[in-house]
Every structure is written in C-alpha cells, then in structure tokens.
Tab-separated table of C-alpha atoms and ligand atoms in Angstrom:
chain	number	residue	atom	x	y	z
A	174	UNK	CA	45.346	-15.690	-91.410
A	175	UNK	CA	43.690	-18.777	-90.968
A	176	UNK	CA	41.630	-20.604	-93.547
A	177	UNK	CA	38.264	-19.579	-92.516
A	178	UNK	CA	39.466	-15.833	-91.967
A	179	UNK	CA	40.483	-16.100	-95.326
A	180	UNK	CA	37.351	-17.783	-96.715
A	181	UNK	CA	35.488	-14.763	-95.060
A	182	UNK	CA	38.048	-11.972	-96.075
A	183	UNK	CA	37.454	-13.081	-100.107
A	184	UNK	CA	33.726	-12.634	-99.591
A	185	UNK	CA	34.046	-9.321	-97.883
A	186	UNK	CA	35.895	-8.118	-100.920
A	187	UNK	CA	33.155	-9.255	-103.254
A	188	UNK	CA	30.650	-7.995	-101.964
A	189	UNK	CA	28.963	-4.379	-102.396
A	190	UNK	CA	29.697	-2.089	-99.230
A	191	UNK	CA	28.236	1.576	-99.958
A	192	UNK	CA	31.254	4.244	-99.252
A	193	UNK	CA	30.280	6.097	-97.326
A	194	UNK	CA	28.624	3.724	-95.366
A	195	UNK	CA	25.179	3.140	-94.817
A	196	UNK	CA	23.408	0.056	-92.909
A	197	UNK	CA	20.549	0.230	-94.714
A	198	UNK	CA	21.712	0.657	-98.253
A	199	UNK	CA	24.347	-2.909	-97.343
A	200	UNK	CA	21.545	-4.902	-96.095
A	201	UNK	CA	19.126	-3.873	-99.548
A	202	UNK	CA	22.084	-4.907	-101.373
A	203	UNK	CA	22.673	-8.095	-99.557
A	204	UNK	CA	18.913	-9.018	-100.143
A	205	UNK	CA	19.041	-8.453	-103.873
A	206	UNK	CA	22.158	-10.812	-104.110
A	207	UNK	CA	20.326	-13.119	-102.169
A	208	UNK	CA	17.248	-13.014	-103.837
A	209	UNK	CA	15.050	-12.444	-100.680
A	210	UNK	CA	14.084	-9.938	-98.493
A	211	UNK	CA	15.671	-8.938	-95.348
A	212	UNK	CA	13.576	-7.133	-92.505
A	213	UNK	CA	15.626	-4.991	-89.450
A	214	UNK	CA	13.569	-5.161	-86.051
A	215	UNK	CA	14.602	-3.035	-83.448
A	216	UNK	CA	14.047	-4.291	-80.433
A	217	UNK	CA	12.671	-1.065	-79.735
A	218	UNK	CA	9.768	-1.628	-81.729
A	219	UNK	CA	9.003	-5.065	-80.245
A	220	UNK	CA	6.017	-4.729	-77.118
A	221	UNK	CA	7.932	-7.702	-75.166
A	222	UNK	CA	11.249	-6.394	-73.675
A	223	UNK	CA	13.525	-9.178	-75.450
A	224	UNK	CA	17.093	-8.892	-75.072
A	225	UNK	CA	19.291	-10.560	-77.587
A	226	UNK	CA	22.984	-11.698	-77.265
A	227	UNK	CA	24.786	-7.926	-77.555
A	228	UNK	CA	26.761	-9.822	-79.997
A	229	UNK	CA	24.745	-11.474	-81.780
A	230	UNK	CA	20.752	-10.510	-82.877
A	231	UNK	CA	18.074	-12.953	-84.154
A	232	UNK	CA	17.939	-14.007	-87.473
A	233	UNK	CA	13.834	-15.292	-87.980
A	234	UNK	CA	13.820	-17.149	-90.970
A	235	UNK	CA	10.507	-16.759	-92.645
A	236	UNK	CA	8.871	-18.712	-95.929
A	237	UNK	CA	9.758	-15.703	-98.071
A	238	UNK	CA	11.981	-13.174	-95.888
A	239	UNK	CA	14.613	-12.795	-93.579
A	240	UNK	CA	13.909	-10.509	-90.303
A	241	UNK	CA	17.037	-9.544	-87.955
A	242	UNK	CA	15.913	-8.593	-84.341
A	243	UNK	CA	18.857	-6.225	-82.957
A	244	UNK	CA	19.228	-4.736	-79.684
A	245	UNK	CA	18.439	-0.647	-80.108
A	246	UNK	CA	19.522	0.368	-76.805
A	247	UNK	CA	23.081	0.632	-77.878
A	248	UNK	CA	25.378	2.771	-80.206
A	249	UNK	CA	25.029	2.944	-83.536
A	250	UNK	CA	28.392	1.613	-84.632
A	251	UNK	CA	27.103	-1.415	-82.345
A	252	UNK	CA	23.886	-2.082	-84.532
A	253	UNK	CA	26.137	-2.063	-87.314
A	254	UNK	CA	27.958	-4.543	-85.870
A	255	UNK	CA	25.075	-6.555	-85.045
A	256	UNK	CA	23.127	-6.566	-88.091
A	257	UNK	CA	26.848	-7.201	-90.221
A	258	UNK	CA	27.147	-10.030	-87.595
A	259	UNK	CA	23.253	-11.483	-88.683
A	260	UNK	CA	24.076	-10.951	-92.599
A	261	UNK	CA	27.750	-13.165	-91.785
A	262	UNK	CA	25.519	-15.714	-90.690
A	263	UNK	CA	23.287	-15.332	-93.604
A	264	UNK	CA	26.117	-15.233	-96.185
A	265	UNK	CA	28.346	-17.910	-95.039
A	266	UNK	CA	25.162	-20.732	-94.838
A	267	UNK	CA	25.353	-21.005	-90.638
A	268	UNK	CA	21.383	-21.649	-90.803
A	269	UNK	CA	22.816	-25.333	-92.800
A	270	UNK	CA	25.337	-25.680	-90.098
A	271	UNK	CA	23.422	-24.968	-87.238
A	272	UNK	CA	20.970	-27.526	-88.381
A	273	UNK	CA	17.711	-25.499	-88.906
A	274	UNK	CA	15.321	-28.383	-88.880
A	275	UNK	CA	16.383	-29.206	-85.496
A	276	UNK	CA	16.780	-25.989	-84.077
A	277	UNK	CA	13.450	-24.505	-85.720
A	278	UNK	CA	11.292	-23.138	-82.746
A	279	UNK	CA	7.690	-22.832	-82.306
A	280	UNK	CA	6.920	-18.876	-82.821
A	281	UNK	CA	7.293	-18.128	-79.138
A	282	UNK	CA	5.795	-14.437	-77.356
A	283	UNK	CA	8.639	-12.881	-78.963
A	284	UNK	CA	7.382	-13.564	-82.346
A	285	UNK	CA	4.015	-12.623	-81.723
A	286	UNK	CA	4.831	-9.678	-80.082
A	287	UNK	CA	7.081	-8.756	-83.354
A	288	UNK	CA	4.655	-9.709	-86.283
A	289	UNK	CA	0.900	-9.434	-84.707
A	290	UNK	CA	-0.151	-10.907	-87.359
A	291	UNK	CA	2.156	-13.139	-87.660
A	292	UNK	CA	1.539	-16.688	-89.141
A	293	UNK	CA	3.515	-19.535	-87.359
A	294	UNK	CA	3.561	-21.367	-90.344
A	295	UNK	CA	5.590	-19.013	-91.936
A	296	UNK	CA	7.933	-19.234	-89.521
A	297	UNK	CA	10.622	-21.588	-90.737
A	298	UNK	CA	13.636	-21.273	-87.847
A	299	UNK	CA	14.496	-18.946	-85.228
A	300	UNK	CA	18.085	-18.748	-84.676
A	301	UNK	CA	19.596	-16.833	-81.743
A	302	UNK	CA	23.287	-16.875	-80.146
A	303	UNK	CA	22.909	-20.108	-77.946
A	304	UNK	CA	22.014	-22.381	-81.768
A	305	UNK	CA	25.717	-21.589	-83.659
A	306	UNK	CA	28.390	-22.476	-81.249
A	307	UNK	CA	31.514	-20.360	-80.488
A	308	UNK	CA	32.767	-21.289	-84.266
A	309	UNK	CA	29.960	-19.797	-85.810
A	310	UNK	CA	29.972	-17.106	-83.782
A	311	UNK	CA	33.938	-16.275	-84.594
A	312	UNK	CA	33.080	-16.350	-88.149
A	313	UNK	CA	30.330	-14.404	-87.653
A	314	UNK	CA	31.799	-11.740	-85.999
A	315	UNK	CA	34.964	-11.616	-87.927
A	316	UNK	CA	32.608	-11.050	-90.739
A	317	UNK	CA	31.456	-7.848	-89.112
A	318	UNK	CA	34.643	-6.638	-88.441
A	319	UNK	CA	36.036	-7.144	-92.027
A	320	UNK	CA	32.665	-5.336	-93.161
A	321	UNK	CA	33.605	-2.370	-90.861
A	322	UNK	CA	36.537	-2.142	-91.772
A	323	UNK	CA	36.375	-2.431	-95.562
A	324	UNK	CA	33.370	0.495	-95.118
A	325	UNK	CA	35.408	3.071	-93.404
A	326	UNK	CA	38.697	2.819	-95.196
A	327	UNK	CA	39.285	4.749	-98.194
A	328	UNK	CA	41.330	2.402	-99.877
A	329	UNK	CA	40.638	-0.909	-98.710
A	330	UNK	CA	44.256	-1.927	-97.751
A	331	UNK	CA	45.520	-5.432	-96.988
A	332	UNK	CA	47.990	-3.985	-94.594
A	333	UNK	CA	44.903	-2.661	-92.479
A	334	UNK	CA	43.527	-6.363	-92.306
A	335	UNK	CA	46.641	-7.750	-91.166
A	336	UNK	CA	47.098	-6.120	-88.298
A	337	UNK	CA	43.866	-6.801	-87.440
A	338	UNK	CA	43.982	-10.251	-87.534
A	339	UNK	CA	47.634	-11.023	-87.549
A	340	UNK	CA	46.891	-12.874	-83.895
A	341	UNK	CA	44.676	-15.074	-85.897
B	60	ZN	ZN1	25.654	-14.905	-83.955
C-alpha cells in the first residue's frame, strides 16, 4: 500500500462504522467526533436541477455546519459512496489543502435554491470536484471504498483490503 492508502486505512479503522450499516447513523457519528453538524441534501430536494460530479458531491461549508449536496438519481450503494467520499474530504482536512480562502465562492443559484433562507454570510466555502485535484480526489475516494468495505464485512479482514488495493 502506499503511504497515503495507509494514512487513510488507520483512520478507517478508528473510526465508528454502524454494522449493519447505515448512512445516516455514520454521518451523526462523524459529526459528533467532529464537533459540528453535518446536513445531507439530495439533489432531489434542491428546485435548480444541479448535477454534481457522480463521484464526488458538494461539501458547503457553513459558519456552524457542514451540508453535503449528493446526486439522488442514482443507487443507493452510490449515495453511500458519495456522501463516504464528502466525509473523506472532511476527515482528512482537503478544505486546508484545497485552499478554502481562495476557492470560497459567492453563494451562487444553487445555494439559494438549497437554503431559501439562506444567509451568504454564512457561507464560508463551496467546494465541488473541479477545487481538489485528482490527488484529493484518490484519497477521497479510497476513503469511501475502505468505509464500504469495513461496513459490509463481518470481520474486518486485512486480507480483504489487500486485494483491494494490492495495485496500489
Ligand atoms: Zn471529491
């Protein structure tokens, strides 16, 4: 495995995945070790038709909670993928790598359309596919995959995780 896999694989293995798996009850328990609040969107639920990266949602960074955007027209194991994907990005501090004070966008017709009421001041970055780069992104998404994997296996087993990334 390579350092960052590894870096990535130790977290996954600290941190608390409900067996049998449920989205909802990971990303509660991923706010409380935060500290802060996170918020699922469906895109569903948005009046603007926004289409995120299918790999990757939006994470909108607000003053005193997190809100992922996801794309609902997809499977379920998908959304888990995505929202696993947003927390990875969360968890391993991409919003200090991708720079947020540079990359923090003025609330656009998407936000509106998401939070009515929305204040823009609240609003402190907006980060989407095209602000992490492709090493982000890998991390990101190996994230997921270790997060999958460690919630459908019985016995968490290294064996399982190096097959899956022995190409790594
Ligand atoms: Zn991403």
């Amino acid at each position: 495995m390579k350092n960052s896999t590894k870096r990535i694989d130790k977290l996954v293995t600290q941190l608390p995945i409900p067996r049998p798996w449920n989205r909802t009850t990971f990303v509660d328990n991923v706010a409380t070790l935060r500290g802060r609040p996170i918020t699922l969107i469906s895109t569903a639920d948005l009046e603007l038709p926004v289409t995120p990266d299918s790999a990757c949602g939006i994470w909108l960074m607000r003053d005193s909670e997190d809100v992922i955007i996801y794309e609902a027209a997809t499977s379920e194991y998908h959304i888990d993928q995505i929202v696993c994907h947003e927390l990875g990005h969360m968890l391993l501090d991409h919003d200090r790598a991708a720079g947020t004070a540079e990359n923090a966008r003025a609330p656009d017709p998407l936000l509106r359309s998401a939070f009515p009421d929305l204040d823009p001041a609240t609003v402190r970055a907006v980060l989407g596919r095209s602000d992490y780069g492709d090493r982000l992104e890998r991390e990101a998404e190996t994230f997921a995959t270790l997060v999958m994997v460690a919630a459908t296996a019985d016995h968490p087993s290294q064996g399982l995780r190096n097959v899956l990334f022995r190409q790594q």
